[in-house]
XYZ file of C-alpha atoms in Angstrom:
530
model
C -20.443 -35.554 2.033
C -23.992 -36.750 2.588
C -26.997 -35.912 0.486
C -28.240 -33.607 3.264
C -25.072 -31.508 2.940
C -25.464 -31.269 -0.778
C -29.153 -30.388 -0.748
C -28.931 -27.743 1.985
C -25.772 -26.152 0.611
C -27.238 -26.027 -2.887
C -30.417 -24.395 -1.532
C -28.312 -21.742 0.230
C -26.148 -21.266 -2.861
C -29.284 -20.750 -4.905
C -30.724 -18.299 -2.378
C -27.622 -16.103 -2.488
C -27.485 -16.228 -6.278
C -31.171 -15.256 -6.427
C -30.634 -12.321 -4.041
C -27.592 -11.054 -5.925
C -29.298 -11.390 -9.282
C -32.203 -9.414 -7.837
C -29.767 -6.681 -6.766
C -28.268 -6.717 -10.254
C -31.660 -6.305 -11.942
C -32.591 -3.509 -9.511
C -29.315 -1.694 -10.154
C -29.647 -2.213 -13.892
C -33.034 -0.479 -13.922
C -31.583 2.495 -12.034
C -28.630 2.782 -14.411
C -28.578 5.793 -16.721
C -26.146 4.292 -19.242
C -23.312 6.735 -18.550
C -19.698 5.642 -18.118
C -19.604 7.230 -14.660
C -22.633 5.203 -13.577
C -21.262 1.932 -14.987
C -17.670 2.306 -13.766
C -18.102 4.018 -10.368
C -21.829 3.923 -9.523
C -22.279 7.671 -9.916
C -19.848 8.352 -6.996
C -22.817 8.271 -4.615
C -21.691 5.771 -1.959
C -21.037 6.804 1.628
C -17.711 6.059 3.354
C -19.311 3.272 5.404
C -20.926 1.670 2.363
C -17.706 1.899 0.389
C -15.698 0.619 3.372
C -17.882 -2.496 3.534
C -17.554 -2.871 -0.245
C -13.756 -2.493 -0.025
C -13.678 -5.227 2.592
C -15.912 -7.343 0.363
C -13.594 -6.835 -2.598
C -10.522 -7.718 -0.535
C -11.739 -10.616 1.616
C -11.674 -13.238 -1.085
C -11.519 -17.015 -1.194
C -7.840 -16.614 -0.336
C -8.778 -15.013 2.978
C -11.587 -17.341 4.029
C -10.385 -20.653 2.595
C -6.707 -20.308 1.721
C -5.209 -18.568 4.752
C -7.019 -20.724 7.292
C -5.882 -23.798 5.379
C -2.259 -22.674 5.370
C -2.362 -21.999 9.116
C -3.897 -25.442 9.681
C -1.099 -27.081 7.658
C 1.928 -24.937 8.530
C 1.083 -23.118 11.751
C 3.173 -20.007 12.312
C 4.337 -19.723 8.701
C 0.733 -19.551 7.523
C 0.270 -16.404 9.635
C 2.429 -14.457 7.174
C -0.528 -14.202 4.830
C -2.816 -12.764 7.518
C -0.213 -10.212 8.593
C 0.904 -9.293 5.073
C -2.606 -8.870 3.675
C -3.496 -6.527 6.559
C -0.284 -4.474 6.754
C -0.610 -3.679 3.059
C -3.596 -1.464 3.891
C -1.314 0.967 5.742
C 0.378 1.718 2.417
C -3.048 2.269 0.873
C -4.223 4.521 3.704
C -1.172 6.769 3.984
C 0.164 6.908 0.414
C -2.567 6.112 -2.084
C -6.249 6.502 -1.171
C -6.776 10.280 -1.189
C -4.256 11.037 -3.910
C -5.688 8.436 -6.296
C -9.230 9.677 -5.672
C -8.211 13.245 -6.500
C -6.054 12.494 -9.557
C -7.994 9.799 -11.370
C -11.418 9.258 -12.817
C -12.041 5.539 -13.357
C -8.786 3.519 -13.499
C -5.136 3.397 -12.440
C -4.109 4.660 -15.890
C -6.020 7.908 -15.271
C -3.606 8.761 -12.456
C -0.447 7.829 -14.332
C -1.444 9.452 -17.632
C -2.459 12.760 -16.041
C 0.973 14.291 -16.772
C 2.271 11.951 -19.498
C 1.580 11.151 -23.139
C -1.719 9.334 -22.919
C -1.539 6.473 -25.412
C 1.626 4.534 -24.421
C 0.977 4.983 -20.710
C -2.642 3.852 -20.910
C -1.754 0.790 -22.975
C 0.962 -0.220 -20.483
C -1.132 0.419 -17.358
C -4.202 -1.212 -18.882
C -2.257 -4.335 -19.849
C -0.830 -4.629 -16.352
C -4.225 -4.117 -14.695
C -5.869 -6.829 -16.784
C -3.013 -9.254 -16.059
C -3.231 -8.730 -12.296
C -7.021 -9.059 -12.381
C -6.932 -12.337 -14.316
C -4.394 -13.830 -11.875
C -6.631 -12.796 -8.983
C -9.674 -14.272 -10.688
C -7.932 -17.618 -11.125
C -7.623 -17.943 -7.353
C -11.364 -17.411 -6.925
C -12.142 -20.046 -9.556
C -9.885 -22.545 -7.813
C -11.619 -21.815 -4.502
C -15.033 -22.434 -6.069
C -13.882 -25.732 -7.541
C -12.388 -26.923 -4.242
C -15.566 -26.057 -2.367
C -17.846 -27.991 -4.683
C -15.418 -30.927 -4.841
C -15.676 -31.170 -1.052
C -19.454 -30.913 -1.203
C -19.629 -33.782 -3.680
C -17.084 -35.964 -1.924
C -14.029 -34.817 -3.865
C -14.536 -37.298 -6.683
C -16.603 -35.464 -9.264
C -14.180 -33.631 -11.539
C -16.964 -32.740 -13.958
C -18.903 -30.964 -11.197
C -15.818 -28.963 -10.288
C -15.364 -27.973 -13.921
C -18.981 -26.909 -14.337
C -18.832 -24.956 -11.078
C -15.902 -22.909 -12.341
C -17.750 -22.307 -15.603
C -20.899 -21.315 -13.688
C -19.035 -18.828 -11.492
C -17.522 -17.280 -14.602
C -20.927 -16.961 -16.228
C -22.449 -15.332 -13.148
C -19.674 -12.767 -12.868
C -20.266 -11.744 -16.483
C -23.988 -11.294 -15.755
C -23.301 -9.189 -12.627
C -20.928 -6.863 -14.438
C -22.719 -6.498 -17.772
C -26.163 -5.893 -16.275
C -25.505 -4.065 -13.021
C -22.160 -2.288 -13.269
C -20.566 -0.780 -10.185
C -23.816 -0.076 -8.330
C -24.883 -3.733 -8.321
C -21.337 -4.939 -7.616
C -21.035 -2.649 -4.607
C -24.270 -3.825 -2.994
C -23.319 -7.450 -3.647
C -20.018 -6.767 -1.874
C -21.792 -5.197 1.101
C -24.156 -8.172 1.495
C -21.219 -10.564 1.155
C -19.180 -8.707 3.825
C -22.035 -8.952 6.318
C -22.480 -12.679 5.636
C -18.754 -13.439 5.728
C -18.109 -11.501 8.920
C -21.124 -13.087 10.599
C -19.995 -16.585 9.583
C -16.419 -15.973 10.783
C -17.615 -14.580 14.139
C -19.868 -17.607 14.652
C -17.127 -20.137 13.882
C -14.560 -18.277 15.993
C -16.933 -18.209 18.959
C -17.616 -21.942 18.585
C -13.894 -22.764 18.419
C -13.107 -20.706 21.525
C -16.102 -22.219 23.313
C -14.843 -25.728 22.507
C -11.571 -24.815 24.279
C -13.349 -22.973 27.130
C -11.908 -19.639 26.033
C -8.353 -20.873 26.684
C -6.286 -19.758 23.692
C -3.177 -21.394 25.126
C -4.991 -24.744 25.177
C -5.969 -24.191 21.536
C -2.336 -23.542 20.603
C -1.031 -26.596 22.470
C -3.706 -28.880 21.032
C -3.067 -27.654 17.496
C 0.687 -28.199 17.900
C 0.155 -31.691 19.297
C -2.335 -32.702 16.594
C -0.135 -31.293 13.809
C 2.536 -33.951 14.317
C 5.268 -31.288 14.440
C 5.060 -30.419 18.130
C 6.432 -27.010 19.129
C 7.837 -26.498 15.625
C 4.232 -25.898 14.489
C 4.175 -22.692 16.562
C 7.618 -21.458 15.458
C 8.870 -19.978 12.172
C 10.355 -22.293 9.597
C 7.924 -25.167 9.087
C 7.183 -24.097 5.515
C 9.770 -21.400 4.809
C 12.742 -22.394 6.963
C 14.210 -25.448 5.289
C 17.069 -23.656 3.504
C 18.073 -20.219 2.244
C 15.845 -20.577 -0.800
C 12.815 -21.073 1.432
C 13.819 -18.106 3.600
C 14.219 -15.858 0.588
C 10.809 -17.051 -0.610
C 9.420 -15.955 2.760
C 10.878 -12.457 2.298
C 9.676 -12.329 -1.300
C 6.136 -13.255 -0.320
C 6.068 -10.722 2.515
C 7.267 -7.952 0.183
C 4.591 -8.834 -2.372
C 1.770 -8.926 0.188
C 2.695 -5.639 1.874
C 3.227 -3.668 -1.342
C 0.749 -5.395 -3.643
C -2.487 -4.117 -2.102
C -1.843 -0.555 -3.266
C -1.469 -1.802 -6.843
C -4.622 -3.917 -7.137
C -6.884 -2.416 -9.847
C -10.169 -3.490 -8.245
C -9.135 -1.854 -4.952
C -7.973 1.388 -6.579
C -11.201 1.686 -8.584
C -13.211 1.672 -5.344
C -11.794 5.076 -4.365
C -13.668 6.639 -7.284
C -17.085 5.512 -6.006
C -17.199 8.129 -3.226
C -17.725 11.872 -3.751
C -14.559 13.245 -2.076
C -11.002 12.344 -1.089
C -11.956 12.618 2.585
C -14.663 10.028 1.997
C -12.066 7.784 0.319
C -9.821 7.978 3.381
C -12.720 7.253 5.725
C -13.666 4.292 3.513
C -10.203 2.841 4.053
C -10.528 3.287 7.826
C -13.792 1.315 7.759
C -12.183 -1.340 5.570
C -9.097 -1.698 7.781
C -11.285 -2.239 10.839
C -13.372 -4.921 9.130
C -10.409 -6.631 7.461
C -8.225 -6.530 10.576
C -10.926 -8.130 12.691
C -11.494 -10.807 10.063
C -7.810 -11.750 9.805
C -7.583 -12.099 13.565
C -10.406 -14.604 13.293
C -8.645 -16.563 10.523
C -5.879 -17.306 13.028
C -8.389 -18.915 15.375
C -10.064 -20.775 12.506
C -6.779 -22.126 11.161
C -5.590 -23.269 14.578
C -9.053 -24.689 15.268
C -8.906 -26.734 12.065
C -5.466 -28.058 13.046
C -6.630 -28.935 16.559
C -10.064 -30.398 15.792
C -9.868 -31.706 12.225
C -6.141 -32.357 11.970
C -3.751 -31.521 9.111
C -3.925 -35.061 7.721
C -7.698 -34.929 7.300
C -7.404 -31.475 5.740
C -4.801 -32.718 3.249
C -6.874 -35.801 2.481
C -9.777 -33.548 1.497
C -7.677 -31.009 -0.416
C -3.893 -31.159 -0.624
C -3.582 -27.354 -0.651
C -5.733 -26.934 2.486
C -8.538 -24.989 0.800
C -11.295 -26.959 2.593
C -10.061 -26.552 6.190
C -12.825 -24.129 7.235
C -15.788 -26.146 5.879
C -14.370 -29.274 7.568
C -13.986 -27.310 10.801
C -17.622 -26.214 10.568
C -18.682 -29.831 10.092
C -16.813 -30.860 13.246
C -18.043 -27.915 15.322
C -21.646 -28.694 14.392
C -21.387 -32.251 15.686
C -19.908 -34.250 12.821
C -20.986 -35.518 9.419
C -23.916 -37.547 10.725
C -25.444 -34.768 12.847
C -28.054 -32.190 11.896
C -25.950 -29.409 13.427
C -22.922 -30.429 11.403
C -24.966 -30.573 8.208
C -26.478 -27.129 8.778
C -23.236 -25.426 9.819
C -21.274 -26.995 6.973
C -23.903 -25.918 4.437
C -23.998 -22.354 5.808
C -20.207 -22.007 5.722
C -20.020 -23.487 2.223
C -22.698 -21.048 1.051
C -20.879 -18.089 2.663
C -17.634 -19.145 0.994
C -19.414 -19.446 -2.342
C -20.971 -16.000 -1.820
C -17.490 -14.653 -1.113
C -16.191 -16.011 -4.394
C -19.099 -14.675 -6.453
C -18.827 -11.197 -4.956
C -15.079 -10.907 -5.420
C -15.082 -12.101 -9.020
C -17.719 -9.491 -9.838
C -15.541 -6.676 -8.490
C -12.385 -7.886 -10.214
C -14.144 -8.442 -13.535
C -15.612 -4.944 -13.449
C -12.192 -3.383 -12.782
C -10.478 -5.373 -15.518
C -13.213 -4.766 -18.106
C -12.998 -1.046 -17.283
C -9.259 -1.155 -18.006
C -9.891 -2.871 -21.335
C -12.525 -0.358 -22.428
C -11.339 2.897 -20.847
C -7.592 2.382 -21.340
C -6.820 -0.165 -24.065
C -9.795 0.251 -26.404
C -9.935 4.041 -26.082
C -6.171 4.321 -26.680
C -5.962 1.975 -29.657
C -8.866 3.580 -31.536
C -7.935 6.589 -33.617
C -11.217 8.257 -32.752
C -12.980 7.775 -29.477
C -16.433 6.265 -29.641
C -17.748 8.156 -26.621
C -18.724 6.907 -23.144
C -21.539 4.750 -24.503
C -19.150 2.904 -26.787
C -16.728 2.344 -23.907
C -19.442 0.844 -21.734
C -20.473 -1.539 -24.523
C -16.845 -2.623 -24.955
C -16.534 -3.111 -21.190
C -19.498 -5.481 -21.207
C -17.998 -7.462 -24.091
C -14.595 -7.488 -22.383
C -16.103 -9.029 -19.266
C -17.022 -12.080 -21.339
C -13.492 -12.498 -22.678
C -11.886 -11.984 -19.279
C -14.281 -14.496 -17.767
C -13.354 -17.080 -20.400
C -9.618 -16.644 -19.753
C -10.100 -16.871 -15.982
C -12.174 -20.053 -16.355
C -9.499 -21.715 -18.492
C -6.665 -20.824 -16.112
C -8.788 -21.773 -13.096
C -9.255 -25.268 -14.496
C -5.501 -25.515 -15.075
C -4.520 -24.387 -11.542
C -7.263 -26.228 -9.642
C -4.882 -28.038 -7.254
C -3.004 -24.972 -5.943
C -3.747 -23.121 -2.690
C -5.911 -20.055 -3.317
C -3.946 -17.829 -0.910
C -0.750 -18.792 -2.712
C -2.294 -17.910 -6.082
C -3.393 -14.520 -4.766
C 0.180 -14.018 -3.530
C 1.318 -14.265 -7.157
C -1.240 -11.629 -8.186
C 0.009 -9.367 -5.398
C 3.606 -9.826 -6.610
C 2.687 -8.716 -10.136
C 0.693 -5.736 -8.770
C 3.588 -4.680 -6.538
C 6.073 -5.032 -9.415
C 4.176 -3.349 -12.251
C 1.510 -1.042 -10.774
C 2.881 0.310 -7.509
C 6.205 1.719 -8.827
C 4.565 3.689 -11.640
C 1.830 4.913 -9.297
C 4.255 6.197 -6.655
C 6.598 7.744 -9.203
C 3.680 9.525 -10.884
C 2.429 10.940 -7.606
C 5.710 11.928 -5.980
C 8.524 12.334 -8.580
C 8.537 15.713 -10.285
C 10.920 14.597 -13.048
C 9.078 11.399 -14.014
C 8.567 11.002 -17.782
C 6.471 8.983 -20.201
C 9.346 6.615 -20.981
C 9.888 6.102 -17.261
C 6.213 5.244 -16.799
C 6.154 2.708 -19.624
C 9.458 1.134 -18.608
C 8.334 0.957 -14.992
C 5.197 -1.007 -15.889
C 6.794 -3.431 -18.319
C 10.021 -3.613 -16.274
C 8.029 -5.050 -13.392
C 5.324 -6.944 -15.287
C 7.453 -8.933 -17.714
C 10.074 -10.154 -15.186
C 7.347 -11.107 -12.709
C 5.516 -13.234 -15.277
C 8.701 -14.761 -16.695
C 9.999 -15.665 -13.242
C 6.681 -17.340 -12.372
C 6.908 -19.415 -15.575
C 10.470 -20.432 -14.680
C 9.633 -21.134 -11.026
C 8.616 -24.347 -9.179
C 4.992 -23.185 -9.481
C 4.789 -24.094 -13.165
C 7.149 -27.057 -13.583
C 9.901 -29.191 -12.085
C 8.262 -30.318 -8.832
C 5.448 -32.712 -7.828
C 3.089 -29.856 -6.900
C 3.638 -27.886 -10.113
C 1.065 -27.166 -12.782
C 3.098 -29.344 -15.176
C 5.022 -31.812 -12.981
C 6.251 -33.835 -15.968
C 7.985 -30.803 -17.501
C 11.109 -29.144 -16.079
C 11.552 -25.459 -16.939
C 12.550 -24.552 -13.400
C 15.430 -22.088 -13.527
C 14.241 -19.652 -10.832
C 14.220 -21.204 -7.345
C 11.638 -18.959 -5.628
C 7.889 -19.559 -5.836
C 7.069 -15.853 -5.473
C 8.961 -13.429 -7.756
C 8.442 -10.281 -5.663
C 11.974 -10.107 -4.230
C 13.400 -9.703 -7.738
C 10.560 -8.196 -9.787
C 9.545 -5.387 -7.393
C 13.037 -3.776 -7.339
C 13.219 -4.247 -11.110
C 9.970 -2.301 -11.549
C 11.311 0.648 -9.550
C 14.726 0.452 -11.242
C 13.212 0.354 -14.741
C 11.120 3.454 -13.992
C 14.185 5.339 -12.788
C 16.324 4.209 -15.726
C 13.662 5.083 -18.284
C 13.313 8.560 -16.821
C 17.005 9.449 -16.576
C 17.687 8.222 -20.151
C 14.683 9.997 -21.634
C 15.144 13.099 -23.779
C 11.640 14.222 -22.908
C 11.498 17.250 -20.643
C 9.118 16.791 -17.689
C 6.050 19.001 -17.980
C 6.415 21.210 -14.916
C 3.030 22.848 -15.373
C 1.160 19.561 -15.609
C 3.048 18.194 -12.624
C 2.149 21.266 -10.574
C -1.490 20.890 -11.600
C -1.464 17.185 -10.657
C 0.233 17.921 -7.347
C -2.293 20.561 -6.381
C -5.180 18.341 -7.408
C -3.825 15.306 -5.534
C -3.278 17.243 -2.312
C -6.343 19.495 -2.319
C -8.901 17.838 -4.570
C -9.293 21.018 -6.652
C -10.511 20.044 -10.102
C -11.046 16.387 -9.183
C -13.842 14.475 -10.909
């Protein structure tokens, strides 16, 4: 990229960072120091505000960079991510949003532990939440590194490393100083910028093809080198039965994983009522659905105008397809329009990454402080002590995410998020649904459900082609590949549900009927909710 690209993009990066830091300082001055203020912003956000923030939390680097790149490289098979990420919100809307808002206070563990023995359940749920959050954070770090590598011509590994470190440092500042109030307003600003950027690029792509979507499809297929196969299933997941099972596994993880993401569940506590939580989801579904429709156009546009070979040459995983598309739509690398549009899109993508990592870090640090720390201490240190631990935890979580982000820098960000979704669907969703809907569910069932999904999911990822045994693995020179699928959801999700059932039916503990009745009434009516 030229010096003009670098200068303009860096100016826009700096402007967004300055604005968000200003929001953080403003929110920090308004903070009263309470746990409720730090974790959920005082529950003062409207459904529209929280809906925009939900969309901001969910539309990550995987959505803007990863999905479009996969569509540009694999055509129809890349659409699975767009469809799966969106359909998952139906599970959230109909099964989770209101009930979680009524039953919990700050975290997923609040819902599960409402009718169980607190300590073992909180430790299990907190461990799972932190694991999912770190996996999700890794994808954002990889997206940041890919973006800056493109900006600097793809040759400066040190710049990519320092970018990942810088993103990690910023997310710690956002969380420790501003809490949920600052994070929410950062998400809202990011959603407006991201949606505006996607609408602009989509309009330019359709204008280039005179509004003829069929012409866009045919051009993308022709430029892809695969012909009609580009527009049919099977280019990436149809080679053999292993690939087809991977397709099913990924779809299962994407559809079920959304309802188990800690940073999404925590958003339902930022509104005053369960009805507001449901309306927040409606706002979010509208924004997210419209965005994913646009990623289809952007991915096909990148295939048709930039070409899969140029995308792969820039980034083998396809993470830079959208910035390259913006460069072409603006008139090319040597034009002023191309320079401006590329810089704007790069800045929007960077803003997306910063906003999402802030939300995920807040949710994971809340799990560390509210669930793990509070459970492991013999005497609770009070809300103030929890908040202090949460701020410290954000530093540790940031350090882990930075290290893993540097390790996984060459993987597609949407693919990495798919792994996080698989772990969430395996460990968090079964225990959440059992807690809400199974009268006989016990403490042993809850703990077994979490670990019965979490441990197999992580082990299967370690033993999969993602980690070793293939040229695109994290460790290509090592071969520990004993599990053929790249996504573990097909095996680990059923294991999570089965472990919860087995733990319950073998438990000698009698279910607490009174506490279940209380939880049921609260979940359905909101009576007694925080």
